[in-house]
PDB file of C-alpha atoms in Angstrom:
ATOM      1  CA  UNK A 244      -4.412 -15.127  14.398  1.00 90.00           C
ATOM      2  CA  UNK A 245      -3.765 -12.622  16.753  1.00 97.00           C
ATOM      3  CA  UNK A 246      -3.221  -9.171  17.005  1.00 98.00           C
ATOM      4  CA  UNK A 247      -1.300  -7.355  19.724  1.00 99.00           C
ATOM      5  CA  UNK A 248      -1.089  -3.436  19.991  1.00 99.00           C
ATOM      6  CA  UNK A 249       2.058  -2.578  21.285  1.00 99.00           C
ATOM      7  CA  UNK A 250       3.310   0.963  22.812  1.00 99.00           C
ATOM      8  CA  UNK A 251       5.817   2.120  24.774  1.00 98.00           C
ATOM      9  CA  UNK A 252       7.536   5.504  26.209  1.00 97.00           C
ATOM     10  CA  UNK A 253       4.904   7.814  25.836  1.00 98.00           C
ATOM     11  CA  UNK A 254       6.008   9.698  29.372  1.00 97.00           C
ATOM     12  CA  UNK A 255       2.632  11.429  30.569  1.00 95.00           C
ATOM     13  CA  UNK A 256       1.265  12.387  27.352  1.00 97.00           C
ATOM     14  CA  UNK A 257      -2.518  10.444  27.743  1.00 97.00           C
ATOM     15  CA  UNK A 258      -3.836  12.201  24.580  1.00 98.00           C
ATOM     16  CA  UNK A 259      -1.589   9.594  22.120  1.00 98.00           C
ATOM     17  CA  UNK A 260      -2.872   6.394  24.370  1.00 98.00           C
ATOM     18  CA  UNK A 261      -6.403   8.195  23.696  1.00 98.00           C
ATOM     19  CA  UNK A 262      -5.928   8.051  20.281  1.00 98.00           C
ATOM     20  CA  UNK A 263      -4.233   5.307  19.681  1.00 99.00           C
ATOM     21  CA  UNK A 264      -7.180   3.175  21.569  1.00 98.00           C
ATOM     22  CA  UNK A 265      -9.801   4.862  20.103  1.00 98.00           C
ATOM     23  CA  UNK A 266      -8.456   4.230  16.156  1.00 98.00           C
ATOM     24  CA  UNK A 267      -7.222   0.841  17.104  1.00 98.00           C
ATOM     25  CA  UNK A 268      -8.744  -0.967  20.227  1.00 95.00           C
ATOM     26  CA  UNK A 269     -11.337  -2.598  18.890  1.00 96.00           C
ATOM     27  CA  UNK A 270      -9.104  -3.915  15.900  1.00 97.00           C
ATOM     28  CA  UNK A 271      -6.506  -5.535  18.611  1.00 99.00           C
ATOM     29  CA  UNK A 272      -7.096  -8.913  20.525  1.00 98.00           C
ATOM     30  CA  UNK A 273      -4.189  -7.527  23.102  1.00 99.00           C
ATOM     31  CA  UNK A 274      -2.883  -4.357  24.551  1.00 99.00           C
ATOM     32  CA  UNK A 275       0.532  -4.102  25.636  1.00 99.00           C
ATOM     33  CA  UNK A 276       2.487  -1.064  27.075  1.00 98.00           C
ATOM     34  CA  UNK A 277       6.284  -1.160  27.658  1.00 99.00           C
ATOM     35  CA  UNK A 278       6.742   1.282  30.282  1.00 97.00           C
ATOM     36  CA  UNK A 279       7.510   4.487  30.842  1.00 97.00           C
ATOM     37  CA  UNK A 280       3.290   5.389  30.749  1.00 98.00           C
ATOM     38  CA  UNK A 281       4.123   8.056  33.979  1.00 97.00           C
ATOM     39  CA  UNK A 282       0.088   7.286  34.390  1.00 95.00           C
ATOM     40  CA  UNK A 283      -1.559   7.073  37.949  1.00 95.00           C
ATOM     41  CA  UNK A 284      -2.357   3.343  38.621  1.00 94.00           C
ATOM     42  CA  UNK A 285      -6.154   4.581  38.955  1.00 95.00           C
ATOM     43  CA  UNK A 286      -6.079   6.071  35.598  1.00 96.00           C
ATOM     44  CA  UNK A 287      -8.811   4.726  33.326  1.00 95.00           C
ATOM     45  CA  UNK A 288      -6.199   3.992  30.666  1.00 95.00           C
ATOM     46  CA  UNK A 289      -3.818   1.472  32.396  1.00 95.00           C
ATOM     47  CA  UNK A 290      -6.701  -0.904  32.575  1.00 94.00           C
ATOM     48  CA  UNK A 291      -6.709  -1.232  28.808  1.00 96.00           C
ATOM     49  CA  UNK A 292      -3.054  -2.496  28.508  1.00 98.00           C
ATOM     50  CA  UNK A 293      -0.880  -4.952  29.815  1.00 98.00           C
ATOM     51  CA  UNK A 294       1.551  -2.835  31.329  1.00 98.00           C
ATOM     52  CA  UNK A 295       4.915  -2.958  33.024  1.00 98.00           C
ATOM     53  CA  UNK A 296       6.787  -0.564  34.958  1.00 98.00           C
ATOM     54  CA  UNK A 297       9.809   1.153  33.332  1.00 97.00           C
ATOM     55  CA  UNK A 298      12.262   3.474  34.777  1.00 97.00           C
ATOM     56  CA  UNK A 299      10.175   6.501  35.260  1.00 96.00           C
ATOM     57  CA  UNK A 300       6.794   5.113  36.406  1.00 94.00           C
ATOM     58  CA  UNK A 301       6.591   5.335  40.065  1.00 93.00           C
ATOM     59  CA  UNK A 302       3.082   3.296  40.769  1.00 95.00           C
ATOM     60  CA  UNK A 303       3.439  -0.212  41.712  1.00 94.00           C
ATOM     61  CA  UNK A 304       3.570  -2.009  37.992  1.00 97.00           C
ATOM     62  CA  UNK A 305       4.468  -5.280  37.517  1.00 97.00           C
ATOM     63  CA  UNK A 306       8.423  -5.029  36.421  1.00 98.00           C
ATOM     64  CA  UNK A 307       7.406  -7.715  33.410  1.00 98.00           C
ATOM     65  CA  UNK A 308       4.646  -9.863  32.353  1.00 98.00           C
ATOM     66  CA  UNK A 309       4.119 -13.095  30.877  1.00 99.00           C
ATOM     67  CA  UNK A 310       0.748 -13.676  28.752  1.00 98.00           C
ATOM     68  CA  UNK A 311      -0.211 -16.703  26.718  1.00 98.00           C
ATOM     69  CA  UNK A 312      -2.069 -16.049  23.802  1.00 96.00           C
ATOM     70  CA  UNK A 313      -3.243 -19.891  22.258  1.00 93.00           C
ATOM     71  CA  UNK A 314      -0.111 -22.063  21.349  1.00 95.00           C
ATOM     72  CA  UNK A 315       2.450 -18.763  22.091  1.00 98.00           C
ATOM     73  CA  UNK A 316       4.427 -16.936  24.911  1.00 98.00           C
ATOM     74  CA  UNK A 317       4.170 -13.106  25.196  1.00 99.00           C
ATOM     75  CA  UNK A 318       7.366 -11.839  27.449  1.00 99.00           C
ATOM     76  CA  UNK A 319       6.771  -8.046  28.270  1.00 99.00           C
ATOM     77  CA  UNK A 320       9.352  -5.670  30.193  1.00 99.00           C
ATOM     78  CA  UNK A 321      10.313  -2.499  30.024  1.00 98.00           C
ATOM     79  CA  UNK A 322      14.181  -3.451  29.646  1.00 96.00           C
ATOM     80  CA  UNK A 323      15.904  -0.737  31.895  1.00 97.00           C
ATOM     81  CA  UNK A 324      16.843  -4.025  34.405  1.00 94.00           C
ATOM     82  CA  UNK A 325      17.786  -6.198  31.373  1.00 95.00           C
ATOM     83  CA  UNK A 326      20.358  -3.464  29.671  1.00 93.00           C
ATOM     84  CA  UNK A 327      18.938  -3.953  26.417  1.00 95.00           C
ATOM     85  CA  UNK A 328      21.055   0.019  25.507  1.00 91.00           C
ATOM     86  CA  UNK A 329      23.909  -2.575  25.789  1.00 94.00           C
ATOM     87  CA  UNK A 330      22.559  -5.777  24.410  1.00 94.00           C
ATOM     88  CA  UNK A 331      19.492  -7.406  23.640  1.00 94.00           C
ATOM     89  CA  UNK A 332      20.799 -10.891  25.429  1.00 94.00           C
ATOM     90  CA  UNK A 333      19.949 -10.519  28.583  1.00 96.00           C
ATOM     91  CA  UNK A 334      16.135 -10.159  27.326  1.00 97.00           C
ATOM     92  CA  UNK A 335      16.564 -12.879  24.798  1.00 97.00           C
ATOM     93  CA  UNK A 336      17.837 -15.506  27.538  1.00 97.00           C
ATOM     94  CA  UNK A 337      15.319 -14.021  29.777  1.00 98.00           C
ATOM     95  CA  UNK A 338      12.353 -14.558  27.141  1.00 98.00           C
ATOM     96  CA  UNK A 339      13.695 -18.394  26.673  1.00 98.00           C
ATOM     97  CA  UNK A 340      13.330 -18.517  30.220  1.00 98.00           C
ATOM     98  CA  UNK A 341       9.934 -18.520  30.313  1.00 98.00           C
ATOM     99  CA  UNK A 342       9.074 -20.721  26.836  1.00 98.00           C
ATOM    100  CA  UNK A 343       8.545 -17.020  25.328  1.00 99.00           C
ATOM    101  CA  UNK A 344       8.106 -16.963  21.689  1.00 98.00           C
ATOM    102  CA  UNK A 345       7.731 -13.019  21.764  1.00 99.00           C
ATOM    103  CA  UNK A 346       9.707 -10.427  23.567  1.00 99.00           C
ATOM    104  CA  UNK A 347       8.238  -6.997  23.810  1.00 99.00           C
ATOM    105  CA  UNK A 348      10.626  -4.140  25.404  1.00 98.00           C
ATOM    106  CA  UNK A 349      10.456  -0.240  24.985  1.00 98.00           C
ATOM    107  CA  UNK A 350      13.011   1.869  27.038  1.00 97.00           C
ATOM    108  CA  UNK A 351      15.770   2.736  23.979  1.00 98.00           C
ATOM    109  CA  UNK A 352      13.041   5.169  22.288  1.00 97.00           C
ATOM    110  CA  UNK A 353      14.303   3.084  19.068  1.00 97.00           C
ATOM    111  CA  UNK A 354      11.658   0.700  16.996  1.00 97.00           C
ATOM    112  CA  UNK A 355      13.006  -2.598  16.748  1.00 97.00           C
ATOM    113  CA  UNK A 356      11.978  -5.668  15.154  1.00 98.00           C
ATOM    114  CA  UNK A 357      13.996  -8.658  14.299  1.00 98.00           C
ATOM    115  CA  UNK A 358      13.837 -12.886  14.953  1.00 97.00           C
ATOM    116  CA  UNK A 359      16.453 -14.778  16.981  1.00 95.00           C
ATOM    117  CA  UNK A 360      15.999 -18.224  16.141  1.00 95.00           C
ATOM    118  CA  UNK A 361      12.453 -19.195  16.969  1.00 96.00           C
ATOM    119  CA  UNK A 362      12.281 -15.695  18.991  1.00 98.00           C
ATOM    120  CA  UNK A 363      10.461 -12.288  17.865  1.00 99.00           C
ATOM    121  CA  UNK A 364      11.840  -9.233  19.312  1.00 99.00           C
ATOM    122  CA  UNK A 365       9.940  -6.149  19.302  1.00 99.00           C
ATOM    123  CA  UNK A 366      10.451  -2.543  20.220  1.00 99.00           C
ATOM    124  CA  UNK A 367       7.890  -0.218  19.071  1.00 99.00           C
ATOM    125  CA  UNK A 368      10.044   2.734  19.422  1.00 98.00           C
ATOM    126  CA  UNK A 369       8.843   5.550  21.795  1.00 98.00           C
ATOM    127  CA  UNK A 370       5.422   7.018  20.840  1.00 98.00           C
ATOM    128  CA  UNK A 371       6.648  10.660  22.267  1.00 96.00           C
ATOM    129  CA  UNK A 372      10.068  10.898  22.661  1.00 96.00           C
ATOM    130  CA  UNK A 373      11.651   8.983  19.717  1.00 96.00           C
ATOM    131  CA  UNK A 374      15.609   8.255  19.365  1.00 96.00           C
ATOM    132  CA  UNK A 375      17.463   7.158  16.690  1.00 95.00           C
ATOM    133  CA  UNK A 376      17.479   6.075  13.241  1.00 95.00           C
ATOM    134  CA  UNK A 377      14.081   6.663  12.692  1.00 94.00           C
ATOM    135  CA  UNK A 378      13.334   9.679  15.316  1.00 94.00           C
ATOM    136  CA  UNK A 379      12.172  12.380  12.498  1.00 94.00           C
ATOM    137  CA  UNK A 380       9.146   9.804  11.767  1.00 95.00           C
ATOM    138  CA  UNK A 381       8.199  11.653  15.353  1.00 95.00           C
ATOM    139  CA  UNK A 382       6.919   8.583  17.549  1.00 97.00           C
ATOM    140  CA  UNK A 383       6.058   4.838  16.694  1.00 99.00           C
ATOM    141  CA  UNK A 384       3.675   1.819  17.657  1.00 99.00           C
ATOM    142  CA  UNK A 385       3.185  -1.028  15.849  1.00 99.00           C
ATOM    143  CA  UNK A 386       0.545  -3.755  15.723  1.00 99.00           C
ATOM    144  CA  UNK A 387       2.039  -7.243  15.682  1.00 99.00           C
ATOM    145  CA  UNK A 388      -0.033 -10.427  13.749  1.00 98.00           C
ATOM    146  CA  UNK A 389       0.857 -13.379  15.027  1.00 98.00           C
ATOM    147  CA  UNK A 390      -0.188 -16.568  13.114  1.00 97.00           C
ATOM    148  CA  UNK A 391       0.414 -20.022  13.086  1.00 96.00           C
ATOM    149  CA  UNK A 392       2.956 -19.640   9.968  1.00 96.00           C
ATOM    150  CA  UNK A 393       4.395 -16.570  10.761  1.00 98.00           C
ATOM    151  CA  UNK A 394       4.992 -12.749  11.935  1.00 99.00           C
ATOM    152  CA  UNK A 395       3.735  -9.641  10.502  1.00 99.00           C
ATOM    153  CA  UNK A 396       4.850  -5.963  12.315  1.00 99.00           C
ATOM    154  CA  UNK A 397       3.942  -2.700  11.109  1.00 99.00           C
ATOM    155  CA  UNK A 398       4.620   0.427  12.550  1.00 99.00           C
ATOM    156  CA  UNK A 399       2.796   3.044  12.972  1.00 99.00           C
ATOM    157  CA  UNK A 400       3.388   7.028  13.230  1.00 98.00           C
ATOM    158  CA  UNK A 401       1.665   9.409  15.762  1.00 97.00           C
ATOM    159  CA  UNK A 402      -0.662  10.021  13.079  1.00 98.00           C
ATOM    160  CA  UNK A 403      -1.521   6.779  13.153  1.00 98.00           C
ATOM    161  CA  UNK A 404      -0.689   6.732   9.521  1.00 98.00           C
ATOM    162  CA  UNK A 405       0.953   2.898   8.278  1.00 99.00           C
ATOM    163  CA  UNK A 406       4.833   3.567   7.926  1.00 98.00           C
ATOM    164  CA  UNK A 407       4.976   1.032   4.749  1.00 98.00           C
ATOM    165  CA  UNK A 408       8.991   1.309   5.242  1.00 97.00           C
ATOM    166  CA  UNK A 409       8.680  -0.471   8.372  1.00 98.00           C
ATOM    167  CA  UNK A 410       6.590  -3.475   7.610  1.00 99.00           C
ATOM    168  CA  UNK A 411       7.947  -6.808   8.965  1.00 99.00           C
ATOM    169  CA  UNK A 412       7.599 -10.130   8.167  1.00 98.00           C
ATOM    170  CA  UNK A 413       9.138 -13.184   9.748  1.00 98.00           C
ATOM    171  CA  UNK A 414       8.252 -16.916   9.018  1.00 97.00           C
ATOM    172  CA  UNK A 415       7.790 -19.276  11.949  1.00 94.00           C
TER     173      UNK A 415
END
């Protein structure tokens, strides 16, 4: 089993990333930042994440990553170039084209967790500037448990508390 920490859209708030890493960094196998970090490329925080460039990042981060985790493949992008505000379709097609079974993105500032066939799509929401239905939580990130039988996705708030109503489990 692998554990993935997924965060996005902190928009320069380095303190929250440090807090999350301090609490959960050693409990996970992989750490993903889905863009709009607004961090300097030489920030020590950047070295802690598989990070992609968002529309508000000006450093030379990659626009997308493909990460092999055992038999699983993670496709990661911010999402602005895939038009995720309108539809996840372009994201899904790109993820499938690289044989990914997990697609991570951000940009919308709205959390999302769904399974489309064999593809898990996860947006952790914005940790600093949330929007939409779960805005009142005040910012979210998630941890994805990956096993051969299932995906389990748990969301946490800015105070690092588990949000029980945002627990998702999908059989594979």
